[in-house]
Coordinates of C-alpha atoms in Angstrom, one line a residue:
X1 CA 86.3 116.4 118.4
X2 CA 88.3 115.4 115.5
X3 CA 87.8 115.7 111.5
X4 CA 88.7 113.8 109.1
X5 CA 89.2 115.3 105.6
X6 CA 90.0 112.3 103.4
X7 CA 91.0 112.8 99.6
X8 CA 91.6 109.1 98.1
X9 CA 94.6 108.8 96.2
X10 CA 95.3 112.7 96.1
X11 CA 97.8 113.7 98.9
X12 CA 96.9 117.3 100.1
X13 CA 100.5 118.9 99.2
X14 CA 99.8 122.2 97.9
X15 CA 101.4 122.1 94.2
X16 CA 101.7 118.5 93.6
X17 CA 99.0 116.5 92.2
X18 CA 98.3 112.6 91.5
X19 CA 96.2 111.2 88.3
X20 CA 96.2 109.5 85.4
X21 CA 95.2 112.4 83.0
X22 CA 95.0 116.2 83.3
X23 CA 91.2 115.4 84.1
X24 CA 92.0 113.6 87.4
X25 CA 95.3 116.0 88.2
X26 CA 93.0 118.9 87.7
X27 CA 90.4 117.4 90.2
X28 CA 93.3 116.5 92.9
X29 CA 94.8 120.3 92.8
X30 CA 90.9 121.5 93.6
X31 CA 90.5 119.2 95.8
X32 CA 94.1 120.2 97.8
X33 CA 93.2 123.7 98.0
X34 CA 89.6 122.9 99.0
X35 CA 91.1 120.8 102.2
X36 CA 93.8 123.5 103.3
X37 CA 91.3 126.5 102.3
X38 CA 88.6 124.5 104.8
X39 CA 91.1 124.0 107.7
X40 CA 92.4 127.7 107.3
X41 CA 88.4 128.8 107.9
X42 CA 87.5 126.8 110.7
X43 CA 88.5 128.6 114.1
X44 CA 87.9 125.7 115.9
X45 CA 90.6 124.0 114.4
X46 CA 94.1 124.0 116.4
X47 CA 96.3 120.9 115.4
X48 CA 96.6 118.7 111.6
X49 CA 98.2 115.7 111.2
X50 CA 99.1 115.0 107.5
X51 CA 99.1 111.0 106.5
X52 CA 99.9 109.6 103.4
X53 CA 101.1 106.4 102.0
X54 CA 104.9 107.3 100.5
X55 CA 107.0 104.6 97.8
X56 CA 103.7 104.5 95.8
X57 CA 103.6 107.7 95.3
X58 CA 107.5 108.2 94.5
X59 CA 107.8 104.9 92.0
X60 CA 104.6 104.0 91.4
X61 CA 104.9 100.6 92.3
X62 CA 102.4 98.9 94.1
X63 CA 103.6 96.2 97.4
X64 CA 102.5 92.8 96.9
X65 CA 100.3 91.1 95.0
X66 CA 97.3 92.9 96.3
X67 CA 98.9 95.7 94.2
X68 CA 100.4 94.0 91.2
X69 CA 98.0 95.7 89.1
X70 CA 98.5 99.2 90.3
X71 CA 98.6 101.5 87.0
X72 CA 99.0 105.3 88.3
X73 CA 102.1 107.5 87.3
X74 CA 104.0 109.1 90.4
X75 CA 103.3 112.0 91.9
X76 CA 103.9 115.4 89.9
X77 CA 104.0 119.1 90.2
X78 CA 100.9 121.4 89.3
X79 CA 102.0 122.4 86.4
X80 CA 102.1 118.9 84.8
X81 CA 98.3 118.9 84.3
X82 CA 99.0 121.4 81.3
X83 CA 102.3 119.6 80.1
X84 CA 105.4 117.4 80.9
X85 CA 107.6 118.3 84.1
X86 CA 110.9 117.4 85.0
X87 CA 111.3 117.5 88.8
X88 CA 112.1 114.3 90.3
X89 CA 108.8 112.7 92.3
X90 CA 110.7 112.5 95.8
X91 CA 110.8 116.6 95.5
X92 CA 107.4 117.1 93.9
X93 CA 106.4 115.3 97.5
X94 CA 109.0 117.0 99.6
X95 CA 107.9 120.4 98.1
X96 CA 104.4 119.7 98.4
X97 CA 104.4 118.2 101.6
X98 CA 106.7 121.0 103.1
X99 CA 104.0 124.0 101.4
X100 CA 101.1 122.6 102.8
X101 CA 102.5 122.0 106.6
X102 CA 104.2 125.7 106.5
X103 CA 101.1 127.3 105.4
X104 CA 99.5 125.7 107.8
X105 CA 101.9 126.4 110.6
X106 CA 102.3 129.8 109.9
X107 CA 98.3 130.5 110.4
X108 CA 99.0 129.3 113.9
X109 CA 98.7 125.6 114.2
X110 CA 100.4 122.9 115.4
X111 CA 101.4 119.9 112.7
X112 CA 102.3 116.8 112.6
X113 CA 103.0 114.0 109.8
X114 CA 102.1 110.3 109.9
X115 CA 104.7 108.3 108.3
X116 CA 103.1 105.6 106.4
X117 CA 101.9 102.5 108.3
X118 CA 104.2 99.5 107.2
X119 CA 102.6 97.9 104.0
X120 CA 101.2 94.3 104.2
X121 CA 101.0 93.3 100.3
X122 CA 97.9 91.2 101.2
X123 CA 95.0 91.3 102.2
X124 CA 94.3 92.1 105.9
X125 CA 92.2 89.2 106.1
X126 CA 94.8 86.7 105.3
X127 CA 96.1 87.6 108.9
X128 CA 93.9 85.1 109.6
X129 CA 94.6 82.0 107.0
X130 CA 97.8 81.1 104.8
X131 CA 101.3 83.0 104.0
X132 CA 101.7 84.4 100.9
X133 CA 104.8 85.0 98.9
X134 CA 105.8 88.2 100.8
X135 CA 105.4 86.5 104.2
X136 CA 107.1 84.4 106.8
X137 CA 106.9 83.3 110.0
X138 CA 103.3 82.0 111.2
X139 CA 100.8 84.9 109.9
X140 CA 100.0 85.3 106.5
X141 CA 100.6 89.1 106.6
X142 CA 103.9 89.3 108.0
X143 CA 106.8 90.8 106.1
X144 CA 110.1 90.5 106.7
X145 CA 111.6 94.3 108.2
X146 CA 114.5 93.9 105.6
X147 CA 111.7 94.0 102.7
X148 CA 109.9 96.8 104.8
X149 CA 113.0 99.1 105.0
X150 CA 114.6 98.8 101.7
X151 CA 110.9 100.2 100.2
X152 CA 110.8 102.6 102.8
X153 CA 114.4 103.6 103.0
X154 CA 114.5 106.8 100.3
X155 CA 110.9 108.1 101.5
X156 CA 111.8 107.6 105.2
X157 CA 115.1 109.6 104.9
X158 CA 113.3 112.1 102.7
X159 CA 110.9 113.0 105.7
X160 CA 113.9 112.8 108.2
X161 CA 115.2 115.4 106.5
X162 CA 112.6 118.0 106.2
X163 CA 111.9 117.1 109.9
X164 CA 115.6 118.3 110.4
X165 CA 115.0 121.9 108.1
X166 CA 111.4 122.3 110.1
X167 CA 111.8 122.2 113.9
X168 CA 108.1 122.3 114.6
X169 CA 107.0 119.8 112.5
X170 CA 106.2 116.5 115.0
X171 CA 106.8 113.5 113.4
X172 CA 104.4 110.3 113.9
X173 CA 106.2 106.8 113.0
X174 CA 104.5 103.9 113.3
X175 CA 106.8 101.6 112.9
X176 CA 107.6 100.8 116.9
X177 CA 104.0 100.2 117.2
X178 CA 103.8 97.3 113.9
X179 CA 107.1 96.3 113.8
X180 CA 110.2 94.7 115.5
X181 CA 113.6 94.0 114.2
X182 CA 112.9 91.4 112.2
X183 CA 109.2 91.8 110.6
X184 CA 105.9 94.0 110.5
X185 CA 102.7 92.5 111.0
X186 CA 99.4 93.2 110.8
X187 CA 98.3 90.7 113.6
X188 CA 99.9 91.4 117.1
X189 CA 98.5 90.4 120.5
X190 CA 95.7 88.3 118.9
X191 CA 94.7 91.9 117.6
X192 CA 93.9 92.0 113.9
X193 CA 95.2 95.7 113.2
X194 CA 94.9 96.0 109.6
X195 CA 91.7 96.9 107.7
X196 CA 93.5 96.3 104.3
X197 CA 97.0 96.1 103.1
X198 CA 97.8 99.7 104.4
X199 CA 95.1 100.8 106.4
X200 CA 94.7 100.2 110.0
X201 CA 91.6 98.8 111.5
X202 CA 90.0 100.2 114.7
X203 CA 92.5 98.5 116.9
X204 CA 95.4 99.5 115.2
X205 CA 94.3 103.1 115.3
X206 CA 94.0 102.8 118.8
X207 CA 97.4 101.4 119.6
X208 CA 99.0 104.3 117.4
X209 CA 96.7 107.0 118.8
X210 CA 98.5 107.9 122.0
X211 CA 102.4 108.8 119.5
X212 CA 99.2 111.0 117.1
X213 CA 97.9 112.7 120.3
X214 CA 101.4 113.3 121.9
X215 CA 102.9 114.6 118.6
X216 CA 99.9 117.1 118.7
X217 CA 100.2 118.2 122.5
X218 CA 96.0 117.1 123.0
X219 CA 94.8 115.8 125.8
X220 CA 93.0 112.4 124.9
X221 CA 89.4 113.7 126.0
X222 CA 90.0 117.3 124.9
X223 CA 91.0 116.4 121.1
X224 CA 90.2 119.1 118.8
X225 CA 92.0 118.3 115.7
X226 CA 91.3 117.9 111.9
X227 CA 93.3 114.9 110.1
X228 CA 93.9 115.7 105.8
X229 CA 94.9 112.2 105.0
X230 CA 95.0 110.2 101.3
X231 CA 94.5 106.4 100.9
X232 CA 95.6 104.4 97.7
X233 CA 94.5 105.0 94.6

């Protein structure tokens, strides 16, 4: 079986926290060390996969205009919730990130990341109906891969990196699965595979399920695995 611990807007990297105020930071660290404290109990439990959406998180800058009014500050360390910080977003997520898949690790499971599914801008359902500003080509949730990489680009080669300085950490990247070289889309194969702008629907779970089970060494029917994952604020 697989669970799925989900904690909205609120990454599960052990010192870092999200929020607009030291009320919501406060709630995100409990939350973090409720996730990772709840994976570390259950015996059952022998792979994670980490996902997490990345630029927003780094700049605080929403894609599209399906996030033009996004208001939330970057990510930050702990300590932030009782005062200013200086360190740089990028590493308060590379810290965090890194914490949270070493503890886990070292109590004996296997990890893996998701990279973050490549960002529509719109709505899923304009898949279906006209282009938007961000789009080309016949769907109206297709963005060009130039547009897709240059957002990506400093997140992307952050998690590169750490992959390099942590040889068992399995990297998922959905990219291949959404994108070719010149746009991602959320509507492949007359499949719609977005649920939103960044979240996959049924079907696009199930095309990128096979790279998740792989990076995770499970057998498609014998899946025993629990998925900490945060969605947009």
């Amino acid at each position: 079986g697989t669970l799925l611990l989900a904690n909205s807007g609120c990454p599960p990297f052990e010192g870092a926290v999200t929020g607009r105020n030291a009320l919501e930071k406060s709630r995100c660290s409990t939350s973090i060390e409720t996730i990772l404290n709840a994976i570390q109990q259950d015996t059952r439990i022998k792979a994670v996969i980490i996902a997490s959406r990345g630029p927003i998180y780094l700049n605080s800058k929403g894609f599209g205009p399906v996030e033009a009014g996004y208001n939330y500050p970057p990510i930050s360390e702990r300590a932030s919730i009782n005062g200013a910080t200086e360190t740089a977003p990028i590493e308060v997520f590379r810290q965090g990130l890194d914490a949270s898949l070493l503890r886990l690790y070292q109590h004996g499971l296997r990890v893996a990341y998701l990279l973050q599914v490549p960002e529509l801008g719109v709505p899923a359902r304009d898949c279906l109906c006209r282009p938007l500003t961000l789009t080309r080509g016949e769907s109206g949730c297709t963005v060009a891969f130039a547009v897709y990489r240059e957002r990506m680009h400093p997140y992307r080669s952050m998690i590169n990196e750490l992959r390099v300085s942590r040889n068992f950490l399995k990297i998922v990247d959905p990219e291949p699965y959404f994108c070719d070289a010149h746009a991602c889309s959320g509507f492949r194969d007359n499949q719609l595979l977005y649920a939103d702008d960044d979240h996959l629907s049924v079907l696009g779970s199930i095309r990128l399920a096979p790279a998740i089970l792989q990076a995770l060494d499970i057998e498609p029917r014998a899946q025993q695995s629990i998925i900490p994952t945060s969605g947009q604020q």
